[in-house]
Every structure is written in structure tokens, then in C-alpha cells.
Short mmCIF file of C-alpha atoms in Angstrom, two decimals:
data_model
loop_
_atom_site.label_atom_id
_atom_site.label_comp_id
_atom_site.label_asym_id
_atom_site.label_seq_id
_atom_site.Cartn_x
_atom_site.Cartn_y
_atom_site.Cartn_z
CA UNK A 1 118.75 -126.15 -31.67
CA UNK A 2 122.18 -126.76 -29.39
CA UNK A 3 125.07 -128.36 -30.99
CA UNK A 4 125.22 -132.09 -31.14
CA UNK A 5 125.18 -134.76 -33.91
CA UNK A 6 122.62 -135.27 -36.57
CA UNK A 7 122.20 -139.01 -37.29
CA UNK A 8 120.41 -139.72 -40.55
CA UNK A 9 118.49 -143.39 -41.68
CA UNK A 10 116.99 -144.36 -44.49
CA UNK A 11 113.63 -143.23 -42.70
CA UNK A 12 114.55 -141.63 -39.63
CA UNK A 13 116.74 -138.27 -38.26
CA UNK A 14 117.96 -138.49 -35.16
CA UNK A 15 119.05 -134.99 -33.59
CA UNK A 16 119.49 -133.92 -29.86
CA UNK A 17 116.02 -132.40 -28.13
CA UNK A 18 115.20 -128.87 -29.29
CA UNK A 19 112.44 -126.30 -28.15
CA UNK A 20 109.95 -127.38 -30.69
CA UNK A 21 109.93 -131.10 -29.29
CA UNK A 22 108.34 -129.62 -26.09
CA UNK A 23 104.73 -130.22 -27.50
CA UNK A 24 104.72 -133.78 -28.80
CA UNK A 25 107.44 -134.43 -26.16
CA UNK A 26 104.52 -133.16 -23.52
CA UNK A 27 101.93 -135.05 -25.04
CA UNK A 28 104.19 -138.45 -24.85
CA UNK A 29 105.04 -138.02 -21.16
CA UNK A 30 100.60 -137.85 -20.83
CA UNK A 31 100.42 -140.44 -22.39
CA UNK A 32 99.07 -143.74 -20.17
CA UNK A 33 99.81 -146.22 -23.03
CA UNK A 34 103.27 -144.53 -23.63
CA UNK A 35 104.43 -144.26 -19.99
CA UNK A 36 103.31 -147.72 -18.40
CA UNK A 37 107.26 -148.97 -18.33
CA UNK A 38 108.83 -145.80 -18.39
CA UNK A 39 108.14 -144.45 -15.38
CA UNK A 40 104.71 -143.48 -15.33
CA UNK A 41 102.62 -140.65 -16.64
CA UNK A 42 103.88 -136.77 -16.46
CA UNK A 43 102.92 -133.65 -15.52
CA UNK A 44 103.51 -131.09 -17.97
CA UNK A 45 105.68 -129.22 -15.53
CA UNK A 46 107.30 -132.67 -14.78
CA UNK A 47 107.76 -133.07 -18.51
CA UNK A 48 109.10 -130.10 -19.07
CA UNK A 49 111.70 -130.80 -16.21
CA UNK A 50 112.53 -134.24 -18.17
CA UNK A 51 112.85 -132.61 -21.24
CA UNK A 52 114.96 -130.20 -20.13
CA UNK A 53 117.63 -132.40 -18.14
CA UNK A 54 117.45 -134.56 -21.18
CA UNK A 55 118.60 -131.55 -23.01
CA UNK A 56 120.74 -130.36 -20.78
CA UNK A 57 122.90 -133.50 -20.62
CA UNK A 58 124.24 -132.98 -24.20
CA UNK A 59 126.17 -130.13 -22.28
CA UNK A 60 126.61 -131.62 -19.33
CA UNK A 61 127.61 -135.42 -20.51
CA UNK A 62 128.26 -134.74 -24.48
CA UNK A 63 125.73 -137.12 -25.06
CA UNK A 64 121.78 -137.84 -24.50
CA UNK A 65 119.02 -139.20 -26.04
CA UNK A 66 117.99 -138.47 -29.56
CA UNK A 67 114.61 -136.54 -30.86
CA UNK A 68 113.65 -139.48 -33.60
CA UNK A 69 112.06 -137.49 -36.49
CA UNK A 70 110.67 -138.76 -40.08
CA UNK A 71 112.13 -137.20 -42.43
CA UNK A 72 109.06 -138.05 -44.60
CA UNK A 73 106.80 -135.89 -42.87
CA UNK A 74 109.02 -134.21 -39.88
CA UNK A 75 106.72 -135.96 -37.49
CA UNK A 76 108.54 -136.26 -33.59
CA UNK A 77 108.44 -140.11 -33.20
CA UNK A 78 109.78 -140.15 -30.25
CA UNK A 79 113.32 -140.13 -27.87
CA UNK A 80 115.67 -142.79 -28.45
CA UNK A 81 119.58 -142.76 -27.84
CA UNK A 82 122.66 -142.73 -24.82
CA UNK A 83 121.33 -142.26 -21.39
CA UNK A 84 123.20 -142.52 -17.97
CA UNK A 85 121.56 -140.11 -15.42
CA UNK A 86 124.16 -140.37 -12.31
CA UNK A 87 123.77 -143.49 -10.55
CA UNK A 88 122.19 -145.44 -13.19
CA UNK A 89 123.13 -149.25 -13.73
CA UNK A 90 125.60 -148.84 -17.11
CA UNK A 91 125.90 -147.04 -20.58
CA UNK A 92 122.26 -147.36 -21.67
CA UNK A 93 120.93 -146.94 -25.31
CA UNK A 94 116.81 -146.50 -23.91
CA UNK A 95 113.86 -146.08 -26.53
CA UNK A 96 110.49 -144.55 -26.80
CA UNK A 97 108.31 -144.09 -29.70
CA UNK A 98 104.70 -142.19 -29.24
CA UNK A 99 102.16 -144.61 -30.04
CA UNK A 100 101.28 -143.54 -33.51
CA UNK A 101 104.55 -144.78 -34.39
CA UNK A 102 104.41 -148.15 -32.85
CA UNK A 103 104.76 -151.57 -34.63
CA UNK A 104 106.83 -149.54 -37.50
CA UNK A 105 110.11 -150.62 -37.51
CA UNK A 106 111.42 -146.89 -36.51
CA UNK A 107 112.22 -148.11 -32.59
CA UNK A 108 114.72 -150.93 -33.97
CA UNK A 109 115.91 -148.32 -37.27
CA UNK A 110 116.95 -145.66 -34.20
CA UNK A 111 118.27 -147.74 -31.59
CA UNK A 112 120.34 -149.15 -34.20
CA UNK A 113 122.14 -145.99 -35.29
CA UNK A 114 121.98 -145.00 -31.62
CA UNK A 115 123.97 -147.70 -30.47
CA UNK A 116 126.64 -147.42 -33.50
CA UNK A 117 126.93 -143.60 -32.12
CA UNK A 118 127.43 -144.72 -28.45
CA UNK A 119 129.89 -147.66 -29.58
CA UNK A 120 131.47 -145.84 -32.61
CA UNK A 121 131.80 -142.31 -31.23
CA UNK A 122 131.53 -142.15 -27.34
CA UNK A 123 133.01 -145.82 -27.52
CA UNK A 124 131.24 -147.17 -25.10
CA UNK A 125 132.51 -151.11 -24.37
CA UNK A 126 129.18 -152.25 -22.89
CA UNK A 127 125.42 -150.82 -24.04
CA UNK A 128 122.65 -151.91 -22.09
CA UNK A 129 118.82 -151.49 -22.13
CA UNK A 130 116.99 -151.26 -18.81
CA UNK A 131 113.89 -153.12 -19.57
CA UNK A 132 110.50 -154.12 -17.28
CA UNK A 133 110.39 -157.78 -16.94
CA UNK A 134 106.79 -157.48 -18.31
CA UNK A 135 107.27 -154.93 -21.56
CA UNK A 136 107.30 -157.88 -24.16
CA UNK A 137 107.52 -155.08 -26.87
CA UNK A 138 111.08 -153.53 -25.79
CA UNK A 139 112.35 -157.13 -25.24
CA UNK A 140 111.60 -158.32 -28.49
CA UNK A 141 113.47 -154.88 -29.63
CA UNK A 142 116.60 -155.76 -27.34
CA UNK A 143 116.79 -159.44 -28.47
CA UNK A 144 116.44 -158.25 -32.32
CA UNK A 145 119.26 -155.82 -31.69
CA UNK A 146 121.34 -159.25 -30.16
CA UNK A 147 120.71 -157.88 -26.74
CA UNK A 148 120.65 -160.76 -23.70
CA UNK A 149 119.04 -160.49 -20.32
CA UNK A 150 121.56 -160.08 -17.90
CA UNK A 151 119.10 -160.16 -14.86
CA UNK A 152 117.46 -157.82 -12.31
CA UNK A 153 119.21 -154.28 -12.00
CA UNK A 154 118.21 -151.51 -9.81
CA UNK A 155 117.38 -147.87 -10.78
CA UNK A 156 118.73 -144.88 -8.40
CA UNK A 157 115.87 -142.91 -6.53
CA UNK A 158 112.90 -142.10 -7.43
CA UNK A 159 112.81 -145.10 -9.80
CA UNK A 160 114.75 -147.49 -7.18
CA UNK A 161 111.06 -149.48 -6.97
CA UNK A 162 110.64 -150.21 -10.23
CA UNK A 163 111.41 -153.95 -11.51
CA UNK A 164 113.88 -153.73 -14.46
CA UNK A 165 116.31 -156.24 -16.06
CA UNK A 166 119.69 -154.91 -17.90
CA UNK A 167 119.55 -156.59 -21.44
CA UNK A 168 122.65 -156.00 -22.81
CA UNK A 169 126.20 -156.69 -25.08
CA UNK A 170 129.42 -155.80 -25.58
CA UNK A 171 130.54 -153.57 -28.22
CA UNK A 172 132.65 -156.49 -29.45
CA UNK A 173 129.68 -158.11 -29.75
CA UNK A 174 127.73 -155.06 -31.36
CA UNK A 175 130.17 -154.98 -33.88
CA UNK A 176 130.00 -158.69 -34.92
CA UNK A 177 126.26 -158.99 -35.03
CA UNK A 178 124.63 -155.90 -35.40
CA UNK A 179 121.48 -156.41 -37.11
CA UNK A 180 121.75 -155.41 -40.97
CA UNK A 181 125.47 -156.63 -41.56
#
């Protein structure tokens, strides 16, 4: 595993992407269910790619997203943490859990500690979440974590045609209501 922070909840680890994420990571990117707002299904040489660059950008940007991992059973839940490819529409905090996963709690335990990371540490003034204006799920997540819809946004190339809205706060704001104070 590369160097980067290990984020701990009362359920969860969060720790940057490692080689043995490649097989549930793989497995997420094929899935339909999984993929319908985030792009669309993957090849696994596509995946790989993604995982990869996702990787990479520890190095690169000193942060990325997290591997999400319970620490009950050291299952990969999914990816959740910072994410600003170049050109994207602000400091995002993005989410993903693999269906098994879903309905849990472990997207909103994650993003939480994610976006305490990205305000706290990298001290980011503004998080937002790039969300489909049809994913009710990750809209109910962003308005739990105080998140409001600050209107259509647009994606750089190849995701340019996809319809998202940037839900989003401050860190001022963060600070004052973040979910659990």
C-alpha cells in the first residue's frame, strides 16, 4: 500500500486504493446497478485504468478517494473521498458503495470523515458533490450531510454529456452543521 492517511469510524476504515482493491474494485466498475450515475459500466481494462489514476492521484494531487473497508469483516465497500480530476467543477467529496453495502449507513459514515479530511487537512473552503438530477439515493446522502443544490454543472470530456447538479457547502458551514455534532 502507498503512503497516505488511514481514516478510522466506528464501522468503517478509510485508506487510499491499494493492489488488492483491484478485484472488488473491477467487479464495481461491471456492475450495471452500481454504475448507472457514475459514468456507466467498465471494462476491466477501463477499470483498471480508473483505478489506477485514482491511485495515482495520491502522488500526483496528495489526495484521492478513499478504499471504504469494514473493519468487521475487511470487506471493500466501496470508494468514497476528495476528487478533482483537472477540469472538474470544484473540490468534490464523491461516493460509491458496491451494492451489497447499500441502504447501510456506511455511504453517509465515510463521506462524513471524508469531508472532515478534505476541510480539516487539505482545507478545502468549499466541498461539493456532483450529483445526477435523477439519483434520489446520493441526494438524500448530500442533503443529510447539509449539502444544497447549487444547480446544473458541467463535467470536462468524456463526461461533458452527462446531466449533473453541484450540491454543495462551505466549510464554514461544514463545521457548524456537520451531521453528528
Amino acid at each position: 500500500m502507498t503512503g497516505g492517511p488511514i481514516l478510522f469510524t466506528p464501522r468503517l476504515m478509510l485508506r487510499p486504493l491499494a493492489a488488492e482493491d483491484w478485484e472488488p474494485w473491477a467487479a464495481f466498475h461491471a456492475d450495471p446497478e452500481t454504475m448507472h450515475f457514475l459514468g456507466g459500466v467498465q471494462a476491466r481494462s477501463v477499470a483498471w485504468r480508473s483505478l489506477c489514476g485514482m491511485a495515482g492521484a495520491w502522488t500526483i494531487r496528495g489526495f484521492s478517494m478513499f478504499a471504504v473497508i469494514e473493519r468487521a469483516t475487511g470487506a471493500w465497500v466501496g470508494r468514497i473521498g476528495p476528487h478533482q480530476p483537472d477540469g472538474w467543477p470544484g473540490t468534490e467529496v464523491g461516493w460509491g458503495v458496491a451494492p451489497a453495502f447499500a441502504g447501510k449507513g456506511y455511504a453517509h459514515e465515510a463521506a462524513i470523515a471524508a469531508i472532515d479530511y478534505a476541510v480539516d487537512v487539505l482545507g478545502w473552503t468549499h466541498v461539493i458533490h456532483t450529483i445526477d438530477p435523477d439519483n434520489h439515493a446520493s441526494i438524500r446522502l448530500a442533503q443529510r450531510l447539509g449539502a444544497t443544490n447549487g444547480g446544473p454543472c458541467s463535467l470536462p470530456p468524456p463526461l461533458d454529456a452527462f446531466r449533473v447538479d453541484a450540491w454543495g457547502q462551505s466549510a464554514a458551514d461544514w463545521r457548524t452543521g456537520r451531521p453528528g455534532r
